[in-house]
C-alpha cells in the first residue's frame, strides 16, 4: 500500500452496486450498440464523475437521483487512464442514484474486450462468434464501468441477437423475447456481487451438452457446431471439480449454473468468468481415444483450475492487481490437488515437480522478481501472468500446505473464504487466517517467499543444514535474488519413513535423522538441494529407494547445479545413471532436456561422445519398453516410451527407430502418446514431401489436439526454406493466438532457429500490431537456446532491449540472461569433453 493516490485508480465518491447491461452485437458488421443502467451511491456533492471506457463512443449520461433526472455534458476522455468523465452544470445530490449511458463499440480482433472469432466448419462454411475476455482491464472496451476488482456489483445482462444463434452469459436465462425481425432479446438473472473482469457474454453458432445436474448446479459443455463428441472428459472433470471444491471449501458453488465454453480464438488457456468459463479449444475439447496423456491432463487441470477460481477469485477477490498472483497461484495449487484426486494414477504432484523446476529455472536468474510487487498501472499487471506467479506461487503454497499439514491448511482456507465472501482481500488476509488456524508464523514465513525474488540452495554436509541464495551466475547489474528465507525443510533418513520438520533460517541446523539423510523429503520444498560428497555418494547409489518426487527433484536439482557451473558433467551423469530402469517419465524427461542443451553446447567433434551417452542411458529403456503397449504397464509408461524413442531417434541417431517412425508416419499410425515423438523424428529427417503431409494433416485434423501436434511439429524440420515458410504462415494462415508460440518454437530449432529469429524480428511492427499482446513474450522462447555463438547472442540481446514489450519485457530479459548463462555453461562444458 502506498500513501500517494494511484492515478490509474478511480475515486470512490461514486460507487456502483448494480449494472443492467443491454447489448446488440452485429456480428457481420463487427460492431455493437448498447446501453447501461448503473445503480450507484454518491457520497460527495460533485460536478462530475469518472469511470472507465476505451474504444467506445459514449452519449451524455443521465442521472436519476432524488426524483429528478440530470443530464451531463458530452463526456471527455483520457487515453492514458482509459477513462471518461461526465460533468454537470449543478452538483449531483448525494445518495442513491441511477446512471444511464448509451454507447456503441467495435467487435475487435485483438482477443480482448468484446471481440470477434471465426471458424470454418466440417463443410467448409465460415462462422462468426462474438465473445468477451475482460481480465485484467478490458470490460471497459465493452461497456462503461468502474473497471477495478474492488468495485464489486451485480450484473443483469440483456442480449439482443439473431434468433438462430446461441447466447450465454454468467447466469441463467430468465426471459427470451422474440422481436419478430429474426432477432430476440435474452435477459439473464442478476449475478452475485463480483468484479467487472468476471462478466462475460458469448454469441454464436454453438451447441451444448445436456445439462448435467451436479448436486443442484446445471453443468454444460458448450462448443462450436459439430464438436460434441469431444466433450466427455471436460464434463466428467467439471462435475468432479464442482463436488471436490464444494467439499474442500465447505461452501456451495456460488453461481446458479456453470457453462464451460470452447472458443476458437482465445489468447489465454481459459478465463474464470463466473458461470461462463471460456476456454481455448485444446483446454476443453479432447478425444480420449486418440489423445496423449499430457493432452488429457491439460483438459482436466485447466477445468479444475477454472472451477477453483469460482470460489478463490470470483467469490473472494484481490483488492487490486498486485494480488492476482495469489489468485493464480492458489488455483494452480488446487488444479493439481483436484486432478490428483480425479486420477491418482496420473501422479500429478510428481508431474507438478516439472512445473516447479521450470519456475526455479527462471527464479535462479538475477532478473527474477518477487512473487508480489507494487502494481501501479494495468500494464504493470501484465508481467504478473508468468511462470513465477502460477508455478512458483503454486509451489510455495504446496510447500506451506505440506509444512502446516493438509487439514490445518484446508481449515485456514475455509475460514478465509467464509470471512471474505463477496468482498476483496489483500495477500496478508490469507496468511492471517492460516496463522489463526495453525498457530505457526505464517505471515513472517511467507513474506520471505513472496516479497523477495529467488530461492535458496539448501546444503546438507556432515549432518548440518545451511542455506544460501541459489543463482546461475554472477549478476551483471542489480540482482532481484533475495538473501535469506524462512524455509520449511522436511528431512528423513533414507532408511526410514519418519519425516523431521525444520524451519531453517540463516542459522545452521543439525539434523538427527540416521544417515544417509534426504533433504527435501517428499519433494515439495521450493529450493535446490546440494549434498556433501559423502552424503551424495551414499544417495547416488540408492536413488531407486527414493520416493518418486524425491528422485525427480534430485535429478532436476543436479541439472540446475550443472547448468550453474557448480558441479561437473561427470557428477550429473553419475546421478542420471543411478536412475537405472526406473520407469518414470519425469526424471527421464529432465535428463533428455539436459542432453538436448548439452548437445547444443558442444562443438561438432565432441558430439560423438554425447551420442554414446544417449545410447548408454536410453537404449536399455527402449529394449525394455519397445514401441507398443506392454501387458499391465502403468498409464505413465507411454510418456516414458515417447521420451526414450524421441531421444534415440533424434540425438541418438538410431537408424532402426528412425525407420520405424517413418513407417508409422506413412501408415498414419500415431497413437496419442507417441505422436509428437514420431513427428519430431520424421521432421528432423527432412524427407521430400513430408512437410506437405504435415500441412495437409494440420489443415484437416479431426480434433484440436491433432491440429496442434502437427502445427507445433512443423517447427522441427531442419530445413531453412521450410522453417521460413512456416514462419511466414504465422502472419497469414495460422490463428493469431498460435503465431507467437509457433515462432518461438521455430526459433528453438537447433538448425534453423537463428534464421527464423532474424525473419520475424524484421516483421516486428506487424507482430506488435496483430498478435495478442499476452502471447508475445513467447516469441523469446528460443532465446535461451542461442548458446553457440557470442556474436549472434549480442545481436539478439541488442534487438530485444531496443524493442521492449511493456509489462512483459521482464520475461524477455530473463530469457536473455538465461542465454548468457548458457553461453558460460557451453564454454565450461567444452572443457569437459
Ligand atoms: Zn487462473
XYZ file of N, CA and C in Angstrom, residues 96-213:
354
model
N -28.549 7.599 -3.199
C -28.727 6.551 -4.203
C -29.140 7.186 -5.528
N -28.581 6.714 -6.636
C -28.903 7.283 -7.943
C -28.769 6.193 -8.993
N -29.328 6.448 -10.179
C -29.138 5.532 -11.298
C -28.587 6.320 -12.482
N -27.482 5.833 -13.017
C -26.841 6.468 -14.162
C -27.223 5.686 -15.413
N -27.527 6.389 -16.492
C -27.827 5.699 -17.745
C -26.959 6.271 -18.856
N -26.297 5.392 -19.609
C -25.409 5.832 -20.701
C -25.640 4.923 -21.903
N -25.810 5.527 -23.087
C -25.884 4.746 -24.330
C -24.508 4.776 -24.990
N -24.181 3.711 -25.719
C -22.838 3.651 -26.308
C -22.827 2.729 -27.519
N -21.779 2.868 -28.316
C -21.528 1.918 -29.413
C -20.048 1.543 -29.376
N -19.743 0.400 -29.959
C -18.342 -0.035 -29.958
C -18.066 -0.979 -31.111
N -16.829 -1.456 -31.184
C -16.443 -2.383 -32.253
C -16.123 -3.753 -31.657
N -16.494 -4.791 -32.411
C -16.049 -6.143 -32.078
C -14.648 -6.272 -32.666
N -13.638 -6.155 -31.808
C -12.266 -6.099 -32.328
C -11.753 -7.504 -32.650
N -10.558 -7.577 -33.221
C -9.967 -8.900 -33.465
C -8.666 -9.065 -32.662
N -8.602 -8.362 -31.513
C -7.408 -8.411 -30.657
C -7.545 -9.426 -29.518
N -8.631 -10.182 -29.518
C -8.885 -11.205 -28.487
C -8.981 -10.612 -27.080
N -9.399 -9.361 -26.966
C -9.684 -8.782 -25.659
C -10.919 -7.899 -25.755
N -11.504 -7.543 -24.595
C -12.756 -6.789 -24.610
C -13.860 -7.654 -25.214
N -14.729 -7.023 -26.021
C -15.780 -7.749 -26.754
C -15.213 -7.964 -28.141
N -14.946 -9.223 -28.537
C -14.201 -9.447 -29.777
C -14.826 -10.511 -30.654
N -14.303 -10.587 -31.866
C -14.845 -11.481 -32.879
C -13.888 -12.643 -33.093
N -14.444 -13.830 -33.227
C -13.650 -15.027 -33.509
C -14.354 -15.753 -34.642
N -13.609 -16.379 -35.534
C -14.248 -17.107 -36.630
C -13.742 -18.543 -36.677
N -14.531 -19.413 -37.267
C -14.070 -20.777 -37.502
C -14.752 -21.331 -38.740
N -14.116 -22.348 -39.324
C -14.644 -22.999 -40.517
C -15.160 -24.373 -40.094
N -16.398 -24.693 -40.430
C -16.950 -25.987 -40.007
C -16.513 -27.110 -40.954
N -16.957 -28.337 -40.659
C -16.528 -29.505 -41.433
C -16.928 -29.375 -42.899
N -18.018 -28.646 -43.176
C -18.477 -28.490 -44.560
C -17.787 -27.331 -45.271
N -16.882 -26.656 -44.583
C -16.137 -25.572 -45.212
C -16.774 -24.198 -45.062
N -17.874 -24.098 -44.316
C -18.534 -22.795 -44.138
C -17.886 -22.027 -42.977
N -17.729 -20.714 -43.166
C -17.142 -19.879 -42.123
C -18.232 -19.329 -41.203
N -17.979 -19.390 -39.894
C -18.928 -18.878 -38.904
C -18.258 -17.814 -38.050
N -19.067 -16.902 -37.525
C -18.537 -15.832 -36.679
C -19.125 -15.928 -35.280
N -18.268 -15.638 -34.304
C -18.641 -15.651 -32.889
C -18.315 -14.272 -32.322
N -19.134 -13.797 -31.394
C -18.747 -12.615 -30.610
C -18.576 -13.083 -29.169
N -17.468 -12.751 -28.548
C -17.195 -13.250 -27.202
C -16.397 -12.215 -26.421
N -16.182 -12.490 -25.135
C -15.503 -11.497 -24.292
C -14.285 -12.076 -23.591
N -13.336 -11.215 -23.307
C -12.196 -11.523 -22.431
C -11.884 -10.215 -21.718
N -12.253 -10.132 -20.429
C -12.143 -8.855 -19.715
C -10.966 -8.775 -18.763
N -10.425 -9.920 -18.327
C -9.288 -9.814 -17.420
C -8.058 -9.435 -18.248
N -7.211 -8.432 -17.771
C -7.468 -7.888 -16.454
C -8.249 -6.585 -16.489
N -8.151 -5.779 -17.552
C -8.771 -4.449 -17.513
C -9.467 -4.101 -18.823
N -10.258 -5.029 -19.353
C -10.854 -4.803 -20.669
C -12.381 -4.840 -20.705
N -13.050 -4.906 -19.556
C -14.512 -4.746 -19.563
C -14.841 -3.349 -20.096
N -13.945 -2.423 -19.853
C -14.121 -1.034 -20.281
C -14.194 -0.889 -21.801
N -13.826 -1.930 -22.548
C -13.960 -1.900 -24.014
C -15.353 -2.337 -24.457
N -16.143 -2.893 -23.524
C -17.471 -3.418 -23.878
C -18.607 -2.584 -23.309
N -18.399 -2.011 -22.139
C -19.418 -1.114 -21.578
C -18.728 -0.201 -20.559
N -19.218 1.048 -20.413
C -18.587 1.957 -19.450
C -18.811 1.437 -18.028
N -17.775 1.413 -17.217
C -17.910 0.779 -15.897
C -16.769 1.191 -14.974
N -16.922 0.895 -13.704
C -15.845 1.069 -12.720
C -15.017 -0.215 -12.783
N -14.024 -0.205 -13.651
C -13.359 -1.438 -14.073
C -12.150 -1.751 -13.191
N -12.408 -1.910 -11.910
C -11.370 -2.311 -10.955
C -11.958 -3.415 -10.091
N -11.119 -4.372 -9.680
C -11.690 -5.524 -8.963
C -12.405 -5.171 -7.666
N -12.051 -4.054 -7.039
C -12.667 -3.764 -5.739
C -14.040 -3.110 -5.851
N -14.442 -2.687 -7.057
C -15.811 -2.161 -7.224
C -16.742 -3.321 -7.547
N -17.089 -4.112 -6.568
C -17.954 -5.264 -6.816
C -19.408 -4.813 -6.939
N -20.129 -5.467 -7.855
C -21.527 -5.110 -8.091
C -22.228 -6.326 -8.675
N -23.542 -6.223 -8.854
C -24.272 -7.279 -9.565
C -24.460 -6.835 -11.020
N -24.658 -7.797 -11.909
C -24.793 -7.510 -13.344
C -25.994 -8.271 -13.872
N -26.911 -7.522 -14.482
C -28.048 -8.168 -15.130
C -27.871 -7.883 -16.617
N -27.606 -8.941 -17.405
C -27.239 -8.788 -18.816
C -28.446 -9.086 -19.698
N -28.624 -8.265 -20.765
C -29.684 -8.459 -21.750
C -29.057 -8.407 -23.141
N -29.160 -9.499 -23.889
C -28.533 -9.565 -25.210
C -29.606 -9.635 -26.288
N -29.481 -8.772 -27.298
C -30.361 -8.861 -28.463
C -29.550 -9.432 -29.613
N -29.941 -10.636 -30.050
C -29.107 -11.390 -31.004
C -29.988 -12.065 -32.044
N -29.400 -12.484 -33.187
C -30.174 -13.256 -34.164
C -30.742 -14.515 -33.498
N -32.009 -14.809 -33.767
C -32.689 -15.894 -33.040
C -32.060 -17.252 -33.285
N -31.380 -17.437 -34.416
C -30.834 -18.769 -34.724
C -29.490 -19.018 -34.034
N -28.929 -17.999 -33.395
C -27.649 -18.190 -32.707
C -27.863 -18.526 -31.236
N -26.853 -19.163 -30.648
C -26.885 -19.425 -29.213
C -26.213 -18.260 -28.493
N -26.624 -18.028 -27.251
C -26.015 -16.943 -26.462
C -25.903 -17.369 -25.013
N -24.840 -16.881 -24.353
C -24.566 -17.272 -22.969
C -24.067 -16.055 -22.201
N -24.389 -16.039 -20.906
C -23.781 -15.054 -20.026
C -23.520 -15.741 -18.686
N -23.253 -14.962 -17.636
C -22.802 -15.551 -16.374
C -23.859 -16.361 -15.632
N -25.133 -16.066 -15.906
C -26.171 -16.693 -15.071
C -27.283 -17.257 -15.944
N -28.288 -17.806 -15.296
C -29.385 -18.466 -16.016
C -30.172 -17.496 -16.888
N -30.639 -18.017 -18.011
C -31.545 -17.262 -18.866
C -32.891 -17.150 -18.146
N -33.436 -15.904 -18.070
C -34.726 -15.716 -17.404
C -35.870 -15.609 -18.401
N -35.704 -14.705 -19.386
C -36.772 -14.421 -20.342
C -36.170 -14.324 -21.736
N -36.881 -14.866 -22.725
C -36.460 -14.720 -24.117
C -37.632 -14.095 -24.870
N -37.419 -12.926 -25.462
C -38.492 -12.215 -26.153
C -38.192 -12.192 -27.647
N -39.104 -12.772 -28.437
C -38.930 -12.769 -29.885
C -39.329 -11.401 -30.416
N -38.432 -10.731 -31.130
C -38.734 -9.375 -31.604
C -39.419 -9.391 -32.964
N -39.587 -10.581 -33.575
C -40.329 -10.688 -34.825
C -39.536 -10.321 -36.064
N -38.294 -9.891 -35.909
C -37.491 -9.493 -37.071
C -36.287 -10.414 -37.228
N -36.448 -11.646 -36.737
C -35.312 -12.571 -36.773
C -34.377 -12.390 -35.596
N -34.703 -11.447 -34.720
C -33.873 -11.190 -33.539
C -34.666 -11.534 -32.273
N -33.954 -11.820 -31.206
C -34.627 -11.981 -29.919
C -33.793 -11.302 -28.845
N -34.442 -10.958 -27.747
C -33.724 -10.401 -26.600
C -33.752 -11.415 -25.469
N -32.555 -11.749 -24.977
C -32.450 -12.715 -23.882
C -32.026 -11.962 -22.626
N -32.810 -12.143 -21.557
C -32.480 -11.496 -20.277
C -31.995 -12.558 -19.303
N -30.877 -12.282 -18.659
C -30.277 -13.231 -17.725
C -30.489 -12.758 -16.293
N -30.456 -13.722 -15.374
C -30.624 -13.398 -13.949
C -29.473 -12.519 -13.482
N -29.729 -11.643 -12.502
C -28.612 -10.860 -11.953
C -27.573 -11.793 -11.337
N -26.302 -11.427 -11.482
C -25.224 -12.235 -10.898
C -25.093 -11.936 -9.413
N -24.222 -12.679 -8.752
C -23.810 -12.302 -7.397
C -22.952 -11.029 -7.485
N -22.649 -10.449 -6.331
C -21.717 -9.307 -6.302
C -20.340 -9.790 -6.730
N -19.795 -9.175 -7.773
C -18.478 -9.610 -8.251
C -17.808 -8.475 -9.030
N -16.586 -8.729 -9.480
C -15.804 -7.701 -10.173
C -16.130 -7.677 -11.660
N -15.893 -6.529 -12.299
C -16.198 -6.373 -13.725
C -15.432 -7.365 -14.599
N -14.209 -7.750 -14.185
C -13.407 -8.581 -15.087
C -13.959 -9.991 -15.241
N -14.994 -10.322 -14.447
C -15.596 -11.661 -14.497
C -16.884 -11.712 -15.308
N -17.319 -10.558 -15.837
C -18.541 -10.531 -16.641
C -18.231 -11.134 -18.011
N -19.207 -11.841 -18.593
C -18.992 -12.439 -19.914
C -20.288 -12.490 -20.702
N -20.174 -12.359 -22.018
C -21.277 -12.695 -22.918
C -20.692 -13.261 -24.196
N -21.333 -14.313 -24.692
C -20.826 -15.071 -25.831
C -22.002 -15.359 -26.761
N -21.844 -15.069 -28.056
C -22.915 -15.253 -29.039
C -22.336 -15.959 -30.259
N -23.026 -16.974 -30.769
C -22.531 -17.617 -31.987
C -23.205 -18.941 -32.256
N -22.755 -19.637 -33.326
C -23.350 -20.929 -33.688
C -22.794 -22.047 -32.811
N -23.167 -22.035 -31.543
C -22.693 -23.056 -30.602
C -23.733 -24.155 -30.421
N -23.233 -25.315 -29.996
C -24.098 -26.375 -29.497
C -23.663 -26.653 -28.060
N -24.443 -27.454 -27.359
C -24.113 -27.718 -25.961
C -24.550 -29.113 -25.568
N -23.904 -29.655 -24.554
C -24.354 -30.930 -23.996
C -25.624 -30.676 -23.192
N -26.385 -31.742 -22.934
C -27.497 -31.612 -21.986
C -26.902 -31.217 -20.638
N -27.676 -30.465 -19.860
C -27.175 -30.063 -18.540
C -27.063 -31.292 -17.635
N -25.916 -31.408 -16.991
C -25.703 -32.462 -16.007
C -25.979 -31.841 -14.638
N -26.855 -32.465 -13.856
C -27.185 -31.908 -12.544
C -26.110 -32.330 -11.539
